[in-house]
Tab-separated table of N, CA, C and O in Angstrom:
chain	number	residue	atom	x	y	z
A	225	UNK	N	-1.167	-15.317	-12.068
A	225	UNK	CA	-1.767	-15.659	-10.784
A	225	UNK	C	-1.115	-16.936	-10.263
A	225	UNK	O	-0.930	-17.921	-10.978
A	226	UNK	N	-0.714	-16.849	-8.735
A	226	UNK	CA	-0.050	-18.298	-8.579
A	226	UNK	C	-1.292	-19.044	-8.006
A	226	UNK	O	-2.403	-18.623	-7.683
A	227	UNK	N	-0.651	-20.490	-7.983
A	227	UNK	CA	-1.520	-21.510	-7.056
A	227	UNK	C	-1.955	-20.985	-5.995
A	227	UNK	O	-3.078	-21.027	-5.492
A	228	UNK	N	-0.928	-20.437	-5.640
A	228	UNK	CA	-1.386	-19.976	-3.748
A	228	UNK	C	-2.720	-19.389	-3.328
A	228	UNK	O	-3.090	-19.337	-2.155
A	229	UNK	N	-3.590	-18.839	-4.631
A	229	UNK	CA	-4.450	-17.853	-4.262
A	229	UNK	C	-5.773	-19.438	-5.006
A	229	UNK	O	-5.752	-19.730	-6.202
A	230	UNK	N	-6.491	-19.992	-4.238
A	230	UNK	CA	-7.596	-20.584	-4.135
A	230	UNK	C	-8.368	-19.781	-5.764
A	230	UNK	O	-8.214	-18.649	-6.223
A	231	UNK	N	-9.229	-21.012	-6.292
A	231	UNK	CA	-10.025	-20.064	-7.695
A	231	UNK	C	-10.692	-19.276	-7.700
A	231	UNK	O	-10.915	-18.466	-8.599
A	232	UNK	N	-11.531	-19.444	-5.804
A	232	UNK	CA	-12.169	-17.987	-5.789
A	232	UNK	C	-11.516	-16.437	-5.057
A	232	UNK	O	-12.093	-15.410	-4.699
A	233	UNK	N	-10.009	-16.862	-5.046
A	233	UNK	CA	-9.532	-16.228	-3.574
A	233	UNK	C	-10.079	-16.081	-2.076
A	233	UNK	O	-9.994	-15.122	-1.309
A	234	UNK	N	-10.636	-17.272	-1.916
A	234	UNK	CA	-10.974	-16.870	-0.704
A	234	UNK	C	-10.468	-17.553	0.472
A	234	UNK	O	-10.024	-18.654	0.150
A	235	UNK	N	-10.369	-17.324	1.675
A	235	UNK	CA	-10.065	-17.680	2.455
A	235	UNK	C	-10.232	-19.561	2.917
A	235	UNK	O	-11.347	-20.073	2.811
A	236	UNK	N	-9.364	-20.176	3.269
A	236	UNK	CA	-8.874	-21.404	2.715
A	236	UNK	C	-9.174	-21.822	4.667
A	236	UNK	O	-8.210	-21.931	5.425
A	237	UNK	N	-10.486	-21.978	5.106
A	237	UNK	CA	-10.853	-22.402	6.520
A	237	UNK	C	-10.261	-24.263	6.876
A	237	UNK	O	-10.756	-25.261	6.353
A	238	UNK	N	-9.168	-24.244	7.839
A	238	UNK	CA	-9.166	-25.847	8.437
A	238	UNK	C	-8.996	-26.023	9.517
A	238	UNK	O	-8.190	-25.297	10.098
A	239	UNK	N	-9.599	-26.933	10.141
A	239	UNK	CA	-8.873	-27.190	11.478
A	239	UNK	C	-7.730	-28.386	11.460
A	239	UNK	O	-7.608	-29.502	10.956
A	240	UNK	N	-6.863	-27.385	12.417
A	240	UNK	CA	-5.826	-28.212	12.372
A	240	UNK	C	-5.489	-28.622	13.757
A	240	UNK	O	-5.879	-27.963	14.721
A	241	UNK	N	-4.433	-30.206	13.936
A	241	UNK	CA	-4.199	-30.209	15.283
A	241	UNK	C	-2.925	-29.151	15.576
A	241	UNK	O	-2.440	-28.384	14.745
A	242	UNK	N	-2.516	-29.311	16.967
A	242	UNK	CA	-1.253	-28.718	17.262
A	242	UNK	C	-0.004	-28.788	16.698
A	242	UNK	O	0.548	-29.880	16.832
A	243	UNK	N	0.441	-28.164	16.263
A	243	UNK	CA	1.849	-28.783	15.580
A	243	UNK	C	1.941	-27.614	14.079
A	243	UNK	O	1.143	-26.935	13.433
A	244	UNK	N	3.678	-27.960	14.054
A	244	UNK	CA	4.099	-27.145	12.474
A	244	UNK	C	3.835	-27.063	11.430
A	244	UNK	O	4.432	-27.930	10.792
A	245	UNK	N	2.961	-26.203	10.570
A	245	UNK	CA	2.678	-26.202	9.276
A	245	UNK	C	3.105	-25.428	8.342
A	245	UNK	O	3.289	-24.213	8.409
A	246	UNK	N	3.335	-26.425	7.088
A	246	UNK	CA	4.556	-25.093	6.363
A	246	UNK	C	3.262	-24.959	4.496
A	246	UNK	O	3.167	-25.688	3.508
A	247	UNK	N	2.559	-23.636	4.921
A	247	UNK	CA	2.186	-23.089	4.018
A	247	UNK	C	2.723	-22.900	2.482
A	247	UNK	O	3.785	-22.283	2.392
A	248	UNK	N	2.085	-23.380	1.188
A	248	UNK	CA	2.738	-23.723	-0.116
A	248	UNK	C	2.869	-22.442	-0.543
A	248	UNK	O	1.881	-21.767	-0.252
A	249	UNK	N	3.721	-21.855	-1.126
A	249	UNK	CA	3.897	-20.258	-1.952
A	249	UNK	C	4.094	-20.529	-2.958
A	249	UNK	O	3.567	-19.757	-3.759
A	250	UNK	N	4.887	-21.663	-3.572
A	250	UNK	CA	4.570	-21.602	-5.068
A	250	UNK	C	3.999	-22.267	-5.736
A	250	UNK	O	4.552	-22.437	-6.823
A	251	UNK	N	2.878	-22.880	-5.571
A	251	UNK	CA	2.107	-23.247	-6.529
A	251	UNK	C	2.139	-24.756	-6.948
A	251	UNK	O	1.246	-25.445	-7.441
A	252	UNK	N	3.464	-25.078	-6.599
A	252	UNK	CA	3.481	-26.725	-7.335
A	252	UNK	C	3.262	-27.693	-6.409
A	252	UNK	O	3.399	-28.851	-6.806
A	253	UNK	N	2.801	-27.426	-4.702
A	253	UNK	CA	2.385	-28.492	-4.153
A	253	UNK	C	1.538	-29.381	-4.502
A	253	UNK	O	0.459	-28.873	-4.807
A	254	UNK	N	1.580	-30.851	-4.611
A	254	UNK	CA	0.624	-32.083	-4.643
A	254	UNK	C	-0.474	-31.755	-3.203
A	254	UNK	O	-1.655	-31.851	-3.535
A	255	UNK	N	-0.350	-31.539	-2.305
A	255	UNK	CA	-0.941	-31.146	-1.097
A	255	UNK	C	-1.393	-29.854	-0.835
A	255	UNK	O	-1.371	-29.528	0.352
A	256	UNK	N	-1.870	-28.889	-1.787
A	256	UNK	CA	-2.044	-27.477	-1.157
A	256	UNK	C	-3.094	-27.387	-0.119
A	256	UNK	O	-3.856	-28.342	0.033
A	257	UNK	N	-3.179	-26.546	0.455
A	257	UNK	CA	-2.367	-25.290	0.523
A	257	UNK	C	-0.829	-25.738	1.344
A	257	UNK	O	-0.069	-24.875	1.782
A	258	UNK	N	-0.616	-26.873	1.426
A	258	UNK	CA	0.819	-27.115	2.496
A	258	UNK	C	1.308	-27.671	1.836
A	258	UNK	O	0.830	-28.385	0.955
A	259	UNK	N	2.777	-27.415	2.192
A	259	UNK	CA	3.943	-27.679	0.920
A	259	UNK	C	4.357	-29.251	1.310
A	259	UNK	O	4.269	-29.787	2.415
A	260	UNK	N	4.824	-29.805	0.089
A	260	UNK	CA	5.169	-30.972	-0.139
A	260	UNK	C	6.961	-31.035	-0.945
A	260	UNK	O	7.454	-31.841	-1.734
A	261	UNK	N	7.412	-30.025	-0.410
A	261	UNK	CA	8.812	-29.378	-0.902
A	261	UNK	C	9.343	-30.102	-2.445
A	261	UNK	O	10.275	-30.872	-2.678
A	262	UNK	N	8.348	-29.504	-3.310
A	262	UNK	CA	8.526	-29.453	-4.519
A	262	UNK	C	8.881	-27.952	-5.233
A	262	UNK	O	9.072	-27.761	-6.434
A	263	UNK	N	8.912	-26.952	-4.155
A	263	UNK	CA	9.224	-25.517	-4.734
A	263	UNK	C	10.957	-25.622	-5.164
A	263	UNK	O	11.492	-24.633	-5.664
A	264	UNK	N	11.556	-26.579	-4.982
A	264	UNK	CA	12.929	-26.696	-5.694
A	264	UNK	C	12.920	-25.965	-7.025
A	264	UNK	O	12.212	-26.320	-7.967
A	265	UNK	N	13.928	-24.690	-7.060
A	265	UNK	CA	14.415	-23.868	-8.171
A	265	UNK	C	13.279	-22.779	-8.687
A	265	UNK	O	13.255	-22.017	-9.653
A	266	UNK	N	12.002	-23.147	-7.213
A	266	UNK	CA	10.660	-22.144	-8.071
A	266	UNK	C	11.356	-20.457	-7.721
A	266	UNK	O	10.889	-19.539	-8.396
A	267	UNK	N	12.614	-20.071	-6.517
A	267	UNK	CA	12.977	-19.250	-5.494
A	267	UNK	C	11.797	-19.051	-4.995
A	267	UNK	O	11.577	-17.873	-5.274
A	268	UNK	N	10.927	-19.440	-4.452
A	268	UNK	CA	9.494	-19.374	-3.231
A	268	UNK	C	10.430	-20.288	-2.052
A	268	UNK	O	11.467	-20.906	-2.294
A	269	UNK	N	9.723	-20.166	-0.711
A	269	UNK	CA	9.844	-20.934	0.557
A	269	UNK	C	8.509	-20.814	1.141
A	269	UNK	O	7.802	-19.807	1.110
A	270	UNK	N	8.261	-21.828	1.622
A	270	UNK	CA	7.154	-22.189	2.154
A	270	UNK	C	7.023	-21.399	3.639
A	270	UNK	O	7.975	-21.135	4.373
A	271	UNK	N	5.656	-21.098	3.888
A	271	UNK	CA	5.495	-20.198	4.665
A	271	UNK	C	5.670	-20.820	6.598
A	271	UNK	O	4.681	-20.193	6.979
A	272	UNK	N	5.932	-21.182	7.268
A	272	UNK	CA	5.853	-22.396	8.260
A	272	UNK	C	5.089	-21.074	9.483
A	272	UNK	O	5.308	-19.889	9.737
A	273	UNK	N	4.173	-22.095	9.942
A	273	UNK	CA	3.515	-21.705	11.073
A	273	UNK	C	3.533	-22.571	12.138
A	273	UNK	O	4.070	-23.620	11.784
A	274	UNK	N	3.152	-22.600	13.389
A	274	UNK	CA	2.693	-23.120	14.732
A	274	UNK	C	1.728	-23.075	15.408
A	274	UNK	O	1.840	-22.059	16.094
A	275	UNK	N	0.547	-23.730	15.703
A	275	UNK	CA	-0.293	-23.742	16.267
A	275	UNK	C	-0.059	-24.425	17.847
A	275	UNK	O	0.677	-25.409	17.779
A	276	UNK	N	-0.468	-24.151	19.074
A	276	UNK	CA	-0.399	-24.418	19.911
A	276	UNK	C	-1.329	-25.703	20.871
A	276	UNK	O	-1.150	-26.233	21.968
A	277	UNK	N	-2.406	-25.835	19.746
A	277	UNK	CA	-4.116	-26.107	20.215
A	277	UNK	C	-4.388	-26.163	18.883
A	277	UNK	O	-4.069	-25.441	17.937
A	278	UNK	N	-5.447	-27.781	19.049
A	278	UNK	CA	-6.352	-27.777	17.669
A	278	UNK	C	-7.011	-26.387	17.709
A	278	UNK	O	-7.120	-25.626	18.671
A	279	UNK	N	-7.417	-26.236	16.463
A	279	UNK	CA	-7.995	-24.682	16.275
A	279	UNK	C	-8.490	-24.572	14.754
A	279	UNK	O	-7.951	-25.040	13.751
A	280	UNK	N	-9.673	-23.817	14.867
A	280	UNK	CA	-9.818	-23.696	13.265
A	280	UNK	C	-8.858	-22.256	12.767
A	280	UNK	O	-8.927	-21.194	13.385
A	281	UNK	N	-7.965	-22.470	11.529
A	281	UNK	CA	-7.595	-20.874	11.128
A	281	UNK	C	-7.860	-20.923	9.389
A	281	UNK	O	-8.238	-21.795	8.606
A	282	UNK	N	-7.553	-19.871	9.302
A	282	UNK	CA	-8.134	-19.827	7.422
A	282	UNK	C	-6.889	-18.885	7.241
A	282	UNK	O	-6.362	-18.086	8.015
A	283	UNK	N	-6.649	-19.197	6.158
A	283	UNK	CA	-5.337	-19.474	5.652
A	283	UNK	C	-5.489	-18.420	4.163
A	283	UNK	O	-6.383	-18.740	3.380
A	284	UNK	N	-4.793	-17.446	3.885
A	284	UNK	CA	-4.999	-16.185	3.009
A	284	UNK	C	-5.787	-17.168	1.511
A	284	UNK	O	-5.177	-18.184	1.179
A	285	UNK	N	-6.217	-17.046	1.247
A	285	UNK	CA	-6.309	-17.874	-0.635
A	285	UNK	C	-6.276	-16.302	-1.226
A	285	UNK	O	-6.932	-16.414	-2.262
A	286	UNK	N	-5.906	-15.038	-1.133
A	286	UNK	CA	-5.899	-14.197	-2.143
A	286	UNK	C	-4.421	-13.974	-2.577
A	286	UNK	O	-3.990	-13.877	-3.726
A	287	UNK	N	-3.779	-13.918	-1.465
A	287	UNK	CA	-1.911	-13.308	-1.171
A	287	UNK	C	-1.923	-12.197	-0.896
A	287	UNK	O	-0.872	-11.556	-0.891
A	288	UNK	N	-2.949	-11.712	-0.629
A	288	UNK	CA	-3.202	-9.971	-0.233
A	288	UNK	C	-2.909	-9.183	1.107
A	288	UNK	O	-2.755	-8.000	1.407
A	289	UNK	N	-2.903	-11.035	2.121
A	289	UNK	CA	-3.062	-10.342	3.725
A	289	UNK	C	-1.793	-10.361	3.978
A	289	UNK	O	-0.982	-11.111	3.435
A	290	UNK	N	-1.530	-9.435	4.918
A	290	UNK	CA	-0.139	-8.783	5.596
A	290	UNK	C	0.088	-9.424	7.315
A	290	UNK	O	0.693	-8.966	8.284
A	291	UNK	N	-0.851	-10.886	7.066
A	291	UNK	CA	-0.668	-11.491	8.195
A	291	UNK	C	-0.398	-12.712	7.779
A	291	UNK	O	-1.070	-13.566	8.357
A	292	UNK	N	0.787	-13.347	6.508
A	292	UNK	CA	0.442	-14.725	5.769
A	292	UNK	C	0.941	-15.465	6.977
A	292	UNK	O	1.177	-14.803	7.988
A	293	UNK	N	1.099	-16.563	6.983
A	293	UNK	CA	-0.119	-17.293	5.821
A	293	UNK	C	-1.614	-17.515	6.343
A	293	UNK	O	-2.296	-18.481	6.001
A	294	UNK	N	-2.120	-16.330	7.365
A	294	UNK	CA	-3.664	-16.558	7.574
A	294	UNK	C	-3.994	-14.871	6.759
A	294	UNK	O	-3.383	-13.927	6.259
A	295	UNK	N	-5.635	-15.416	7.121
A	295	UNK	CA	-6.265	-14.189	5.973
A	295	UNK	C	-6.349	-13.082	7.058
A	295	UNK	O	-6.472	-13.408	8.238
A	296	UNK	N	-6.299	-12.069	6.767
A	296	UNK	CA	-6.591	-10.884	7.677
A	296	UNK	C	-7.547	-9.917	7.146
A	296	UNK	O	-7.381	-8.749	7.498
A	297	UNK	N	-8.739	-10.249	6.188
A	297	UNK	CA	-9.857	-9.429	5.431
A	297	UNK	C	-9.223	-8.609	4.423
A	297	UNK	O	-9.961	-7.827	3.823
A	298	UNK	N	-7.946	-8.638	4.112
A	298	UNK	CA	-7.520	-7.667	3.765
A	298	UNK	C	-8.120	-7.669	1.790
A	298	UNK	O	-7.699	-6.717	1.134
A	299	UNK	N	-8.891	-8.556	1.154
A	299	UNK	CA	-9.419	-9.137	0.169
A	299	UNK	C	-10.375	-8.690	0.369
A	299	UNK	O	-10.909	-8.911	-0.718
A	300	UNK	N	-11.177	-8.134	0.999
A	300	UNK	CA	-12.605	-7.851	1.249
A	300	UNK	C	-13.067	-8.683	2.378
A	300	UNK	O	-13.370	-8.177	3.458
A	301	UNK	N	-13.116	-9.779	2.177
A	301	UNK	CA	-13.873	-11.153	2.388
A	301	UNK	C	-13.485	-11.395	4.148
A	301	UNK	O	-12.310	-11.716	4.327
A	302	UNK	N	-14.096	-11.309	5.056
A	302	UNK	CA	-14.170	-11.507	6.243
A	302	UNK	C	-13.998	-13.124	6.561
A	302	UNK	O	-14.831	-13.904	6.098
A	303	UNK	N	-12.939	-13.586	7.330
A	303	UNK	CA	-12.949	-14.800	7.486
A	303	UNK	C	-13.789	-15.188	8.939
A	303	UNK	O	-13.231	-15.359	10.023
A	304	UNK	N	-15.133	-15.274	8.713
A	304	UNK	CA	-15.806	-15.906	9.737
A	304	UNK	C	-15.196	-16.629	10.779
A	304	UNK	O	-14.324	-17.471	10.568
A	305	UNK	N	-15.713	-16.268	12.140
A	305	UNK	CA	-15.388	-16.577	13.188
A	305	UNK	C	-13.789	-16.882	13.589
A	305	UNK	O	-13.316	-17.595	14.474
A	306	UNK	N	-13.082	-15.950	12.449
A	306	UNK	CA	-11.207	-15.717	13.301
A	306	UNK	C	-11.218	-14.971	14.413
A	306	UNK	O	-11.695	-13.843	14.535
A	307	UNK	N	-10.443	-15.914	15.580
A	307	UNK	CA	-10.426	-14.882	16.688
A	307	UNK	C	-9.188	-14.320	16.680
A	307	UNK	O	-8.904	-13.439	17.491
């Protein structure tokens, strides 16, 4: 199981302001869930997103959703109030 997936897998809710965020995939960030580019030699790359507008989004904690790096229910688990 990597870091990436939260202890309960669940969906990883923040608000963030506007601006680039680069999602951790392998596990060895000091900062998760956002990378602190310590994946050197893990072959992972960090996932990078854009937000336009503060906004709350929730962020996969299983690795299951086919929308990374946010959750898309695809775990069961409904991420409350994603629009």
């Amino acid at each position: 199981m990597s870091k990436t997936h939260t202890p309960s897998g669940m969906p990883i809710g923040l608000t963030l302001e506007a601006g680039t965020y680069f999602r951790c995939t392998c596990g060895k960030s000091q900062n998760l869930p956002f990378c602190d580019e310590s994946h050197g030699g893990s072959g992972r790359s960090p996932i990078a997103f854009t937000l336009k507008k503060r906004q709350k989004v929730y962020l996969c904690g299983c690795g299951l959703s086919g929308d990374q790096p946010f959750c898309d229910g695809s775990c069961g688990v409904s991420p409350a109030g994603r629009e």
